[in-house]
PDB file of C-alpha atoms in Angstrom:
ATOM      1  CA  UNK A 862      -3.504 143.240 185.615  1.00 37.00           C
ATOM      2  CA  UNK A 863      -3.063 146.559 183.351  1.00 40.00           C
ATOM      3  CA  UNK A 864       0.683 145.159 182.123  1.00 46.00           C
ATOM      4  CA  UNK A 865      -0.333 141.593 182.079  1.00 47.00           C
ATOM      5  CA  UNK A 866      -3.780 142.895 179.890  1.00 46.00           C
ATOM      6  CA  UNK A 867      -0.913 144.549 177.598  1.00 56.00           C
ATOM      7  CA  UNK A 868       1.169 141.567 177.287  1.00 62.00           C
ATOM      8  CA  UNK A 869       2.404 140.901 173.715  1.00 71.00           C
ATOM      9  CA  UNK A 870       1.639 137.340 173.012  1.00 83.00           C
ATOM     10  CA  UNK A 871       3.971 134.629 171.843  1.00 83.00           C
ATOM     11  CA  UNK A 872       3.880 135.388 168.135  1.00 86.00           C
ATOM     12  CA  UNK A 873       3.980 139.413 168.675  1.00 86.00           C
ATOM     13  CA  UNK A 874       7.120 139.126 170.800  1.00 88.00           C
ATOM     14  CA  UNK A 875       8.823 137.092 167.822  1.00 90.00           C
ATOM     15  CA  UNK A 876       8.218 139.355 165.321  1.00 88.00           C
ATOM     16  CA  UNK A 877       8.821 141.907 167.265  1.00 87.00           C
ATOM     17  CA  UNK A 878      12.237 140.696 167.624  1.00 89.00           C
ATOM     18  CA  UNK A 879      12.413 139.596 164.081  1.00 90.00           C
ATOM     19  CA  UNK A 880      11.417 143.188 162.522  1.00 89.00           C
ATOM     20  CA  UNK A 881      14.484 145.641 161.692  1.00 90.00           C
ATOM     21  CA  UNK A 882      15.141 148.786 162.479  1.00 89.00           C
ATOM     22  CA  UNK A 883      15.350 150.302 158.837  1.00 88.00           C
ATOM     23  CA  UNK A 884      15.197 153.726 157.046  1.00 85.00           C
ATOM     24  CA  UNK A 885      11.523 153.093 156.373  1.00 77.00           C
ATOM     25  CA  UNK A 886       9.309 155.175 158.642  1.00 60.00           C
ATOM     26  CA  UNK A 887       6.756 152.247 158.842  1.00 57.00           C
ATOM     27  CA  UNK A 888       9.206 148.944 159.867  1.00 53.00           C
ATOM     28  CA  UNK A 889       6.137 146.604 159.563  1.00 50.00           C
ATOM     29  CA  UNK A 890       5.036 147.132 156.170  1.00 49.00           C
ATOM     30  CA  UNK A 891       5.912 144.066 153.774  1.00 47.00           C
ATOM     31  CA  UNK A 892       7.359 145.772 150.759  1.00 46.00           C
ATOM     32  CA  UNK A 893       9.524 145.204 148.444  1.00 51.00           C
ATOM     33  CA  UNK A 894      11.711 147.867 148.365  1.00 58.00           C
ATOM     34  CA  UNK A 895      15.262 147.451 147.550  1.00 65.00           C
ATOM     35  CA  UNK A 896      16.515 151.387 149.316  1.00 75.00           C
ATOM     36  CA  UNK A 897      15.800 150.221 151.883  1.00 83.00           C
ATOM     37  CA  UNK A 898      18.551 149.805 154.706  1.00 89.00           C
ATOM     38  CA  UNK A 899      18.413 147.760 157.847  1.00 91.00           C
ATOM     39  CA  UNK A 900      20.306 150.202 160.405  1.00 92.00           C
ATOM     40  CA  UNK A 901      20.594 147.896 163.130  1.00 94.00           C
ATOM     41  CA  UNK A 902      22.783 145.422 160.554  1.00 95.00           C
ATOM     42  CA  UNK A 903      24.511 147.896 159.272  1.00 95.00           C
ATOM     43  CA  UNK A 904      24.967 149.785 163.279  1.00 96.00           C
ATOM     44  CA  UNK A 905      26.227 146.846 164.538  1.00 97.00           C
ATOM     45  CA  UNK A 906      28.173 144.666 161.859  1.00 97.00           C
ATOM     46  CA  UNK A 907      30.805 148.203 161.945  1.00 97.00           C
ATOM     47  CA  UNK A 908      30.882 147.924 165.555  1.00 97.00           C
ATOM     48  CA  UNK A 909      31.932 144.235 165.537  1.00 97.00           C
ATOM     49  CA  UNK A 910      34.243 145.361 162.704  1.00 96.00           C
ATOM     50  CA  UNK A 911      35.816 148.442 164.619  1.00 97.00           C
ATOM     51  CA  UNK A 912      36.079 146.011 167.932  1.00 96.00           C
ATOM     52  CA  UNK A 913      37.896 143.185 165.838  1.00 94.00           C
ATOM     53  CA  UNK A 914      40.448 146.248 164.385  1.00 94.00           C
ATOM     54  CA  UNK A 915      40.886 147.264 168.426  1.00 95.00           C
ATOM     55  CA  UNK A 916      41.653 143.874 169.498  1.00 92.00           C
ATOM     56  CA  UNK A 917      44.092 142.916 166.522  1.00 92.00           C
ATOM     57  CA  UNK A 918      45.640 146.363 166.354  1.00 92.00           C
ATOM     58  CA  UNK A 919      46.565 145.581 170.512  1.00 91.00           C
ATOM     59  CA  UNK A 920      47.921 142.585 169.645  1.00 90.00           C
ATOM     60  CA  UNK A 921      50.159 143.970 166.867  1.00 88.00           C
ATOM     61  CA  UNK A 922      51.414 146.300 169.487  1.00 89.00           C
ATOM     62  CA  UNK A 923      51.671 143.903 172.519  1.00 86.00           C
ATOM     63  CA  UNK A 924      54.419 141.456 170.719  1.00 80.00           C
ATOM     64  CA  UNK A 925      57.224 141.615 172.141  1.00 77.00           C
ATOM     65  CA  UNK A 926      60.633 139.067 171.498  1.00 68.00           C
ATOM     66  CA  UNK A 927      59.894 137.655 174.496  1.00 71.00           C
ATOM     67  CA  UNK A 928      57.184 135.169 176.021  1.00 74.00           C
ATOM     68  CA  UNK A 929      53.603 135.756 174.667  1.00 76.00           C
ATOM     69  CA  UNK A 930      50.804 136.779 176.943  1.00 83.00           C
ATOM     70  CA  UNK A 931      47.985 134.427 176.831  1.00 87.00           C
ATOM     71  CA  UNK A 932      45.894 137.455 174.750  1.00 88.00           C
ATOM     72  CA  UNK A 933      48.947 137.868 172.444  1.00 89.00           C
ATOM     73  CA  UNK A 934      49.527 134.073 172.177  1.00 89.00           C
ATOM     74  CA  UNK A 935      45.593 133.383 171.078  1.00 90.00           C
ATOM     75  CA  UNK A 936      45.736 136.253 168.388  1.00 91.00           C
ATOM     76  CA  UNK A 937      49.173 134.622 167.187  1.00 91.00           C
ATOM     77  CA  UNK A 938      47.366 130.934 166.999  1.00 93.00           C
ATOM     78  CA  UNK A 939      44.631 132.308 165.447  1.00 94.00           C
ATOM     79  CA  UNK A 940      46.956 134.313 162.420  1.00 93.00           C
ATOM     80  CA  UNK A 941      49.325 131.254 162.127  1.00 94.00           C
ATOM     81  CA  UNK A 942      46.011 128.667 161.742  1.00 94.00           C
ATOM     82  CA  UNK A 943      44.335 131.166 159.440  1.00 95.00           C
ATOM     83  CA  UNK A 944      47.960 131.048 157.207  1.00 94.00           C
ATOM     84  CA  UNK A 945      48.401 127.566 157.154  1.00 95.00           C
ATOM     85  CA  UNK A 946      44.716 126.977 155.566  1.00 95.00           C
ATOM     86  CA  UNK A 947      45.377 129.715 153.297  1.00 95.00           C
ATOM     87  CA  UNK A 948      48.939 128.326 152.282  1.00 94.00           C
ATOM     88  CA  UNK A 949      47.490 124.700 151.686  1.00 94.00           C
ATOM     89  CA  UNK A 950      44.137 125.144 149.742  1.00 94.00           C
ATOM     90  CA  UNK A 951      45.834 128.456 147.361  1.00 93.00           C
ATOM     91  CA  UNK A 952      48.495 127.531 145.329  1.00 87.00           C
ATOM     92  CA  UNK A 953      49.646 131.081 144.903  1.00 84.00           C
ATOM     93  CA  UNK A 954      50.929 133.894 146.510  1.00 87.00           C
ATOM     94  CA  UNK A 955      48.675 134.540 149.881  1.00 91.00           C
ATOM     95  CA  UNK A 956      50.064 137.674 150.428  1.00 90.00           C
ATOM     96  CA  UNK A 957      46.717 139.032 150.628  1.00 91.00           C
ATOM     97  CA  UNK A 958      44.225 136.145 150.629  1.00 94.00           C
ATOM     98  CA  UNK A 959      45.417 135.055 154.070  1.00 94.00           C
ATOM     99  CA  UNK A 960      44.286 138.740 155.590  1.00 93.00           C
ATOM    100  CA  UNK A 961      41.153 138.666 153.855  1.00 93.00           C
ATOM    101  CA  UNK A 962      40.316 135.252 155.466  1.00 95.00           C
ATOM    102  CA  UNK A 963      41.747 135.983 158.744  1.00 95.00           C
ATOM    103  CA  UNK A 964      39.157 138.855 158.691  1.00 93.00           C
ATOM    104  CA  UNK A 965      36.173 137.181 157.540  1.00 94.00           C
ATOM    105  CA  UNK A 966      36.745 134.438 160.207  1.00 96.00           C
ATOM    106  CA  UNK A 967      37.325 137.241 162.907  1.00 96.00           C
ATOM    107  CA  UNK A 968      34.552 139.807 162.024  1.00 96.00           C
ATOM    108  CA  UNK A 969      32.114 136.945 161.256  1.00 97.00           C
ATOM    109  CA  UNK A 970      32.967 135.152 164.434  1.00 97.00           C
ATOM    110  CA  UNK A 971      32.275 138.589 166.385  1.00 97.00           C
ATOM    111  CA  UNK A 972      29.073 139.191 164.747  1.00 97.00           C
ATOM    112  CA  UNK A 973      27.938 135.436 165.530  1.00 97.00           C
ATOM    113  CA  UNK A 974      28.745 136.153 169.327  1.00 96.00           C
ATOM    114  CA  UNK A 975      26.384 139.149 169.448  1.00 95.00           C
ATOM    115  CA  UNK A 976      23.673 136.338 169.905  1.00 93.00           C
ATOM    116  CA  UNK A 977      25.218 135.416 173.380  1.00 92.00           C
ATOM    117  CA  UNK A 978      23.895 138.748 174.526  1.00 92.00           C
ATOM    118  CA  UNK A 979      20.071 138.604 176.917  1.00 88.00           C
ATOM    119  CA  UNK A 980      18.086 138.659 173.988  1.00 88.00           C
ATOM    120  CA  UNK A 981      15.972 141.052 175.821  1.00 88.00           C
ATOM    121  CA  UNK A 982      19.094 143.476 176.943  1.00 91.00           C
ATOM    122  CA  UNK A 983      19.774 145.636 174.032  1.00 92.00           C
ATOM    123  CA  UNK A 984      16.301 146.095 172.808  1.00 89.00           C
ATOM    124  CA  UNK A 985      14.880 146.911 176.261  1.00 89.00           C
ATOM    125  CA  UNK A 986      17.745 149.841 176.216  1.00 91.00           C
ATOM    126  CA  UNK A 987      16.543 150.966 172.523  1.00 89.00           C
ATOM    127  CA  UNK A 988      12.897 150.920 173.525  1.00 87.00           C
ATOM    128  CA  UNK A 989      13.926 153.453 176.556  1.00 86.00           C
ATOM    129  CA  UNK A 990      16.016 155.571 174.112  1.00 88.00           C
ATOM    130  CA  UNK A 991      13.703 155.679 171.355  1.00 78.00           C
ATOM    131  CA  UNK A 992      10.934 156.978 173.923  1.00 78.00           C
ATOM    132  CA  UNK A 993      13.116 159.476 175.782  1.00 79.00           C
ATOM    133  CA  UNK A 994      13.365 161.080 172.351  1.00 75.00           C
ATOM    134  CA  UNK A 995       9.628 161.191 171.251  1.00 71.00           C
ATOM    135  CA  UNK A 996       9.348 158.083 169.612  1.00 69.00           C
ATOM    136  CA  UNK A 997       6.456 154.930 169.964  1.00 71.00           C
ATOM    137  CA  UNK A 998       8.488 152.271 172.412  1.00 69.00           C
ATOM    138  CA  UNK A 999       6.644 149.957 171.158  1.00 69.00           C
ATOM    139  CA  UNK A1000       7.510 150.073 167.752  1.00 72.00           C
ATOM    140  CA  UNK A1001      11.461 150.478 168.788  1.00 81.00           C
ATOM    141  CA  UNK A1002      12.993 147.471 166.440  1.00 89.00           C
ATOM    142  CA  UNK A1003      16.413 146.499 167.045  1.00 91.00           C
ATOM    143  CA  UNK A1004      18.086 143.091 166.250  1.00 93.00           C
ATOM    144  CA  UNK A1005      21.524 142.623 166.647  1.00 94.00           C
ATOM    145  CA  UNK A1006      22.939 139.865 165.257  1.00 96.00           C
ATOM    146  CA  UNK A1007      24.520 141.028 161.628  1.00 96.00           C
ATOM    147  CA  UNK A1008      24.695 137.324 160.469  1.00 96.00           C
ATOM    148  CA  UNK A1009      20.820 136.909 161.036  1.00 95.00           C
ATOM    149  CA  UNK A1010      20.307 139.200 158.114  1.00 94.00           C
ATOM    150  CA  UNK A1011      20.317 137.809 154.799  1.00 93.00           C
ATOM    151  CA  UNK A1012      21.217 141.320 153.273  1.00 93.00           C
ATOM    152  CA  UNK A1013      24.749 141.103 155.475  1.00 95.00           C
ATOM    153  CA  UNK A1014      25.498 137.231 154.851  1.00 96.00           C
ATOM    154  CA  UNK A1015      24.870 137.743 151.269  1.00 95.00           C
ATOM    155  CA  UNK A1016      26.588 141.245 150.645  1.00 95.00           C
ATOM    156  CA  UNK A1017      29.807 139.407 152.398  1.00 96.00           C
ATOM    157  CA  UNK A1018      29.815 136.428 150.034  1.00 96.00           C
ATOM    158  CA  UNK A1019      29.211 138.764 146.967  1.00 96.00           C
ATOM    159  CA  UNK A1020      32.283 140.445 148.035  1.00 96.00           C
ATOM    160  CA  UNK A1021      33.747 136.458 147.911  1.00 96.00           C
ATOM    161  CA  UNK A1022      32.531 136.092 144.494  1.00 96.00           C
ATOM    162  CA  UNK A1023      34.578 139.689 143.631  1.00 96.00           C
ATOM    163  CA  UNK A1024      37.562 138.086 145.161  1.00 95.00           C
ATOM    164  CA  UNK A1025      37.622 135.176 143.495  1.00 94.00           C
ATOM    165  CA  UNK A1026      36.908 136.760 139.792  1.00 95.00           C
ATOM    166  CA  UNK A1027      39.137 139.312 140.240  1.00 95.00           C
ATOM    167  CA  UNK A1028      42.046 136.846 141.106  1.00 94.00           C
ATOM    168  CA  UNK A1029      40.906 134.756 138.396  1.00 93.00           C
ATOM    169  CA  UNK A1030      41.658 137.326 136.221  1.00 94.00           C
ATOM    170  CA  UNK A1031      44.873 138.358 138.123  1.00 93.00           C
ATOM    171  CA  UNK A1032      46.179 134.393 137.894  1.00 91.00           C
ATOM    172  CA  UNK A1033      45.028 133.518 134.184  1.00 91.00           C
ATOM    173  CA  UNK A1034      44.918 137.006 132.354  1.00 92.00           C
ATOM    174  CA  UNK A1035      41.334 138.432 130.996  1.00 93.00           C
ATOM    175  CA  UNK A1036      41.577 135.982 128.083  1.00 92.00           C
ATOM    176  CA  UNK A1037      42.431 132.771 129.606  1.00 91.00           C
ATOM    177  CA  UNK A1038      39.345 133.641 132.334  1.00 93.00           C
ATOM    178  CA  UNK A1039      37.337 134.216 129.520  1.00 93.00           C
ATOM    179  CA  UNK A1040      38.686 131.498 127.823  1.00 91.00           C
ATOM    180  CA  UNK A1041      38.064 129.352 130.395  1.00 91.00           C
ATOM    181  CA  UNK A1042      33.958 130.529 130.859  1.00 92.00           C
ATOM    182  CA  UNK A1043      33.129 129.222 127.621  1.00 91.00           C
ATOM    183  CA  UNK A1044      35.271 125.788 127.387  1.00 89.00           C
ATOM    184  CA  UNK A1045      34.849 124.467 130.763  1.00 83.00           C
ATOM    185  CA  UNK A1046      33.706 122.047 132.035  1.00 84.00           C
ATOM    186  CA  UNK A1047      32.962 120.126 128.644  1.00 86.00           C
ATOM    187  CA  UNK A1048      35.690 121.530 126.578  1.00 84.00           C
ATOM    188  CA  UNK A1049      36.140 123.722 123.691  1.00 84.00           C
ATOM    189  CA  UNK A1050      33.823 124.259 120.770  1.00 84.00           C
ATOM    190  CA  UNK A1051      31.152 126.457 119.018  1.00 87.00           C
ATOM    191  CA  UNK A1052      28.369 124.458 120.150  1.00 87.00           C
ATOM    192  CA  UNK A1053      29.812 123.582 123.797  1.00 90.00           C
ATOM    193  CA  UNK A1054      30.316 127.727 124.253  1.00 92.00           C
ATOM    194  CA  UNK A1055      26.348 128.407 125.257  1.00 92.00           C
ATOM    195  CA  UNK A1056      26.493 125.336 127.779  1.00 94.00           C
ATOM    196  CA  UNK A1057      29.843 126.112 129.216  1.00 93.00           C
ATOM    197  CA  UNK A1058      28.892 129.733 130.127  1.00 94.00           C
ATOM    198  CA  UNK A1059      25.784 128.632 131.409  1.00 95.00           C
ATOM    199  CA  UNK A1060      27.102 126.233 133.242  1.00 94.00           C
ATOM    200  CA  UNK A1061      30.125 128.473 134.527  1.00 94.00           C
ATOM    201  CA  UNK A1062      27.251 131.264 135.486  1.00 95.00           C
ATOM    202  CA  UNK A1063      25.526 128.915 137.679  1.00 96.00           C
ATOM    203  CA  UNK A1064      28.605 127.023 139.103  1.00 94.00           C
ATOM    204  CA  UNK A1065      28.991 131.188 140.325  1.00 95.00           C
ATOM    205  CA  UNK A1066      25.503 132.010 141.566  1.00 96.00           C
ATOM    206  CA  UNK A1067      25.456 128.573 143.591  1.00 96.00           C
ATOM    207  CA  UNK A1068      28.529 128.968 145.844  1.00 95.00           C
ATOM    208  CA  UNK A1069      28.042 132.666 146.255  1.00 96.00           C
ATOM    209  CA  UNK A1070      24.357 132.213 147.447  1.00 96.00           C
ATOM    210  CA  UNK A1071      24.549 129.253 148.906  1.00 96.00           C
ATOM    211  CA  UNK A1072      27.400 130.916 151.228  1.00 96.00           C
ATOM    212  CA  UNK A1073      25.675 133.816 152.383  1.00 96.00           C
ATOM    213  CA  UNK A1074      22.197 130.960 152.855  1.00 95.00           C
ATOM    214  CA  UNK A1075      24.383 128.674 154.933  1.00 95.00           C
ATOM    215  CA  UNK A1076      25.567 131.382 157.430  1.00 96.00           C
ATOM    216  CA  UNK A1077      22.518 133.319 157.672  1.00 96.00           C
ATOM    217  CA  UNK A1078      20.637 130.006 158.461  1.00 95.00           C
ATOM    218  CA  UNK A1079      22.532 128.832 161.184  1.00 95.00           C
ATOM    219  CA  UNK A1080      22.278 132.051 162.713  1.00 96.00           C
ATOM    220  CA  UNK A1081      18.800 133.291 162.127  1.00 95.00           C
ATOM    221  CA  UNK A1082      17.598 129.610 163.745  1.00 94.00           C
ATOM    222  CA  UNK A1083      20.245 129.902 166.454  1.00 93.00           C
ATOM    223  CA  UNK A1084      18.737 132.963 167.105  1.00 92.00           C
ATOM    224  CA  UNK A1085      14.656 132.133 166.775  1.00 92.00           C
ATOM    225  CA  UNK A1086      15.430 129.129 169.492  1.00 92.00           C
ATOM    226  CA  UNK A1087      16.759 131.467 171.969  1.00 90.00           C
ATOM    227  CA  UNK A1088      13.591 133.833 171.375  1.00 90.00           C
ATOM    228  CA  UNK A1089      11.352 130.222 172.235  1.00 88.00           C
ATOM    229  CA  UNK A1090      13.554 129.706 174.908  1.00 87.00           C
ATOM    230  CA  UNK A1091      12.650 133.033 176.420  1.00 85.00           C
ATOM    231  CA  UNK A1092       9.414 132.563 175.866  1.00 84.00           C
ATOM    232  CA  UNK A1093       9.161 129.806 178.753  1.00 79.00           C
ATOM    233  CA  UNK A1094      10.635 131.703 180.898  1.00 70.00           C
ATOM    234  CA  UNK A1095       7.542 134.170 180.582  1.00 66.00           C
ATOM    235  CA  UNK A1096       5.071 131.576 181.161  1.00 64.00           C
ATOM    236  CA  UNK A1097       4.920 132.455 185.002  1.00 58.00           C
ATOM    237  CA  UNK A1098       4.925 128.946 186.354  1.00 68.00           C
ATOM    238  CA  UNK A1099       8.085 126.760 188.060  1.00 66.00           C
ATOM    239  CA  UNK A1100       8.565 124.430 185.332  1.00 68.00           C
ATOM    240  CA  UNK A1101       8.710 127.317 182.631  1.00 66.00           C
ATOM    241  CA  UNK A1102      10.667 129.236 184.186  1.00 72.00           C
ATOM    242  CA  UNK A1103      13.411 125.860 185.218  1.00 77.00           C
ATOM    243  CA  UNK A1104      13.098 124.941 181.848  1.00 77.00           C
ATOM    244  CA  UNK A1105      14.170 128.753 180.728  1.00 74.00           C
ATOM    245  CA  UNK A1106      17.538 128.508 183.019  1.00 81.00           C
ATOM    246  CA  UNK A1107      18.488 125.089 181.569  1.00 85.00           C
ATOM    247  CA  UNK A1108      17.467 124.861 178.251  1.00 86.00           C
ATOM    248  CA  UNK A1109      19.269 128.270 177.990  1.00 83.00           C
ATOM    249  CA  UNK A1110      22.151 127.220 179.358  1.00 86.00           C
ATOM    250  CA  UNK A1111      22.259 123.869 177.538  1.00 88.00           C
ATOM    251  CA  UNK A1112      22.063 126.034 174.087  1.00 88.00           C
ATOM    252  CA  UNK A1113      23.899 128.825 174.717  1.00 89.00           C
ATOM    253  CA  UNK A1114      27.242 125.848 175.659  1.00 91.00           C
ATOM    254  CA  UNK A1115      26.384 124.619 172.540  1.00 91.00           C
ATOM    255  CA  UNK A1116      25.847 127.513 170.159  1.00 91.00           C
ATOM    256  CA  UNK A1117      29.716 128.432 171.213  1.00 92.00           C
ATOM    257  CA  UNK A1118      30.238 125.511 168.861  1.00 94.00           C
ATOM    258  CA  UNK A1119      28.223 126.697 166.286  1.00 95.00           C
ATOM    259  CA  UNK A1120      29.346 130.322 166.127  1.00 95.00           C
ATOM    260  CA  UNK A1121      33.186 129.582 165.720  1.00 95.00           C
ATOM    261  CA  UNK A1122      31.974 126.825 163.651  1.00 96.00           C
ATOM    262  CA  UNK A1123      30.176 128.998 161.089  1.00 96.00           C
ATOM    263  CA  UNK A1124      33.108 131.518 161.025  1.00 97.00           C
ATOM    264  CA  UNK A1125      35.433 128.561 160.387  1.00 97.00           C
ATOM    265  CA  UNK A1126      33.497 127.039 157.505  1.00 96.00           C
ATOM    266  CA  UNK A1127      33.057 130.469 155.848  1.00 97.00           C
ATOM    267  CA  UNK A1128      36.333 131.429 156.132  1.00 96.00           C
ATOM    268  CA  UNK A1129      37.338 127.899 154.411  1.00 96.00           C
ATOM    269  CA  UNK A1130      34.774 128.257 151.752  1.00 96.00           C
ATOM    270  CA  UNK A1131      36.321 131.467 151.182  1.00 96.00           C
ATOM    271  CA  UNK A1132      40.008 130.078 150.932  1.00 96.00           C
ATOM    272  CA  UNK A1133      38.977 126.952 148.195  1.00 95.00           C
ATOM    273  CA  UNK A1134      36.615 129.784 146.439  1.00 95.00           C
ATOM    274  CA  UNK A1135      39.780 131.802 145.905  1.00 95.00           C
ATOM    275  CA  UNK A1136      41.727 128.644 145.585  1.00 93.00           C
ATOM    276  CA  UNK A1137      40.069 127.186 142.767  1.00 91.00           C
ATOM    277  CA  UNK A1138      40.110 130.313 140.691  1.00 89.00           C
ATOM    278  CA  UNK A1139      44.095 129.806 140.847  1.00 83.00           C
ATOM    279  CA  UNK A1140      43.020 126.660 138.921  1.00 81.00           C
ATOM    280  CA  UNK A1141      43.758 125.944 135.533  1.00 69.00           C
ATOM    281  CA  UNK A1142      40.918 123.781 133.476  1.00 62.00           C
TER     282      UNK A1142
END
């Protein structure tokens, strides 16, 4: 009666599982403060990162002249698919746009799958850590899907939006970039100048938030529904807990689609982002 008494309730559990594990000593205090660092992103996006390095850096080493493996033959299909969307959106040289998409599609794609870990698993541990070493266990925060956190989703298509300047630059010269800021889209002229920078500005600010929005959303929801799916599985009763195994199981099929779909679609935004400063208006 003691644990039940002690329960969190619904809306405690979710925020629990909502609140990061930051460099602020007080995690549930809503302030604005922009030193702030979530750890648990930051912890676990590397990992993800150091894992995706492992695995290509295997299959690097595992190719052989002969017949594939099936783990050396997915890694190839992966590179040559990644290539062939690089080579028919950039009319360039890909040389090094092709890597940088092959990694955001990898990385992201590894960060998305964090979410089919028991929600539960990885905090639980955390909780037992942070108490062995003095801390409240109750006030152990740890989420750890990277995408779920605006700061990461955001950060990565900022680092877009430097690619795609920077070859804009690279591709048209600092004057013809320039150039082109201030007579596209309506054309040259004194009075069109104001309105095409504008214009150009907000054309920038769009696609690079609307990237890091469109990942982080998919994710952060993906990731709320299998907190409300746990939730019936804590209601005690038979129907709760048969609705837990198969509404879980009925998501978790489907959100397979939706993290290699996410990776995919922001690894193609990337590509025409980087692709259409190759452009000439």
């Amino acid at each position: 009666m003691a644990d039940a008494a002690h329960a969190p309730s619904a809306s405690e559990y979710i925020v629990h599982h909502l609140t990061h594990f930051n460099t602020s000593g007080h995690p549930q205090e809503k302030v604005i403060d922009f030193s702030l660092v979530n750890l648990d992103t930051v912890f676990w996006a590397v990992l993800m990162g150091l894992l995706s390095c492992f695995l290509m850096y295997r299959a690097a080493k595992s190719v052989t002249s002969g017949v594939p493996g099936r783990f050396v033959g997915a890694i190839e299909s992966v590179v040559e698919f990644v290539h062939e969307q690089a080579r028919s959106i950039v009319k360039g040289d890909i040389s090094y746009i092709a890597p940088l998409a092959l990694v955001s599609f990898v990385w992201i794609f590894f960060m998305n799958a964090m979410d089919f870990i028991p929600l539960d698993l990885i905090p639980k541990i955390w909780e037992h850590i942070h108490g062995a070493t003095g801390g409240d266990p109750h006030h152990a925060y740890m989420r750890v899907v990277p995408t779920a956190d605006l700061n990461a989703t955001l950060a990565m298509s900022i680092v877009v939006l430097g690619a795609s300047i920077y070859y804009g630059i690279k591709v048209k010269g600092s004057g013809g970039f320039f150039h082109e800021l201030v007579s596209a889209p309506f054309g040259s002229g004194v009075l069109l100048a104001p309105i095409n920078l504008l214009m150009q500005l907000i054309e920038y600010l769009a696609k690079t938030i609307s990237l890091g929005m469109r990942l982080f959303g998919n994710m952060f929801a993906g990731e709320l529904i299998f907190m409300l799916i746990a939730l019936l599985g804590a209601s005690a009763t038979w129907w709760g807990a048969s609705l837990h195994i198969l509404t879980g199981l009925g998501w978790a099929i489907f959100h397979i689609l939706i993290v290699a779909l996410q990776a995919f679609i922001f690894m193609m935004l990337t590509l025409v982002y980087i692709g259409q400063a190759h452009e000439h208006h």
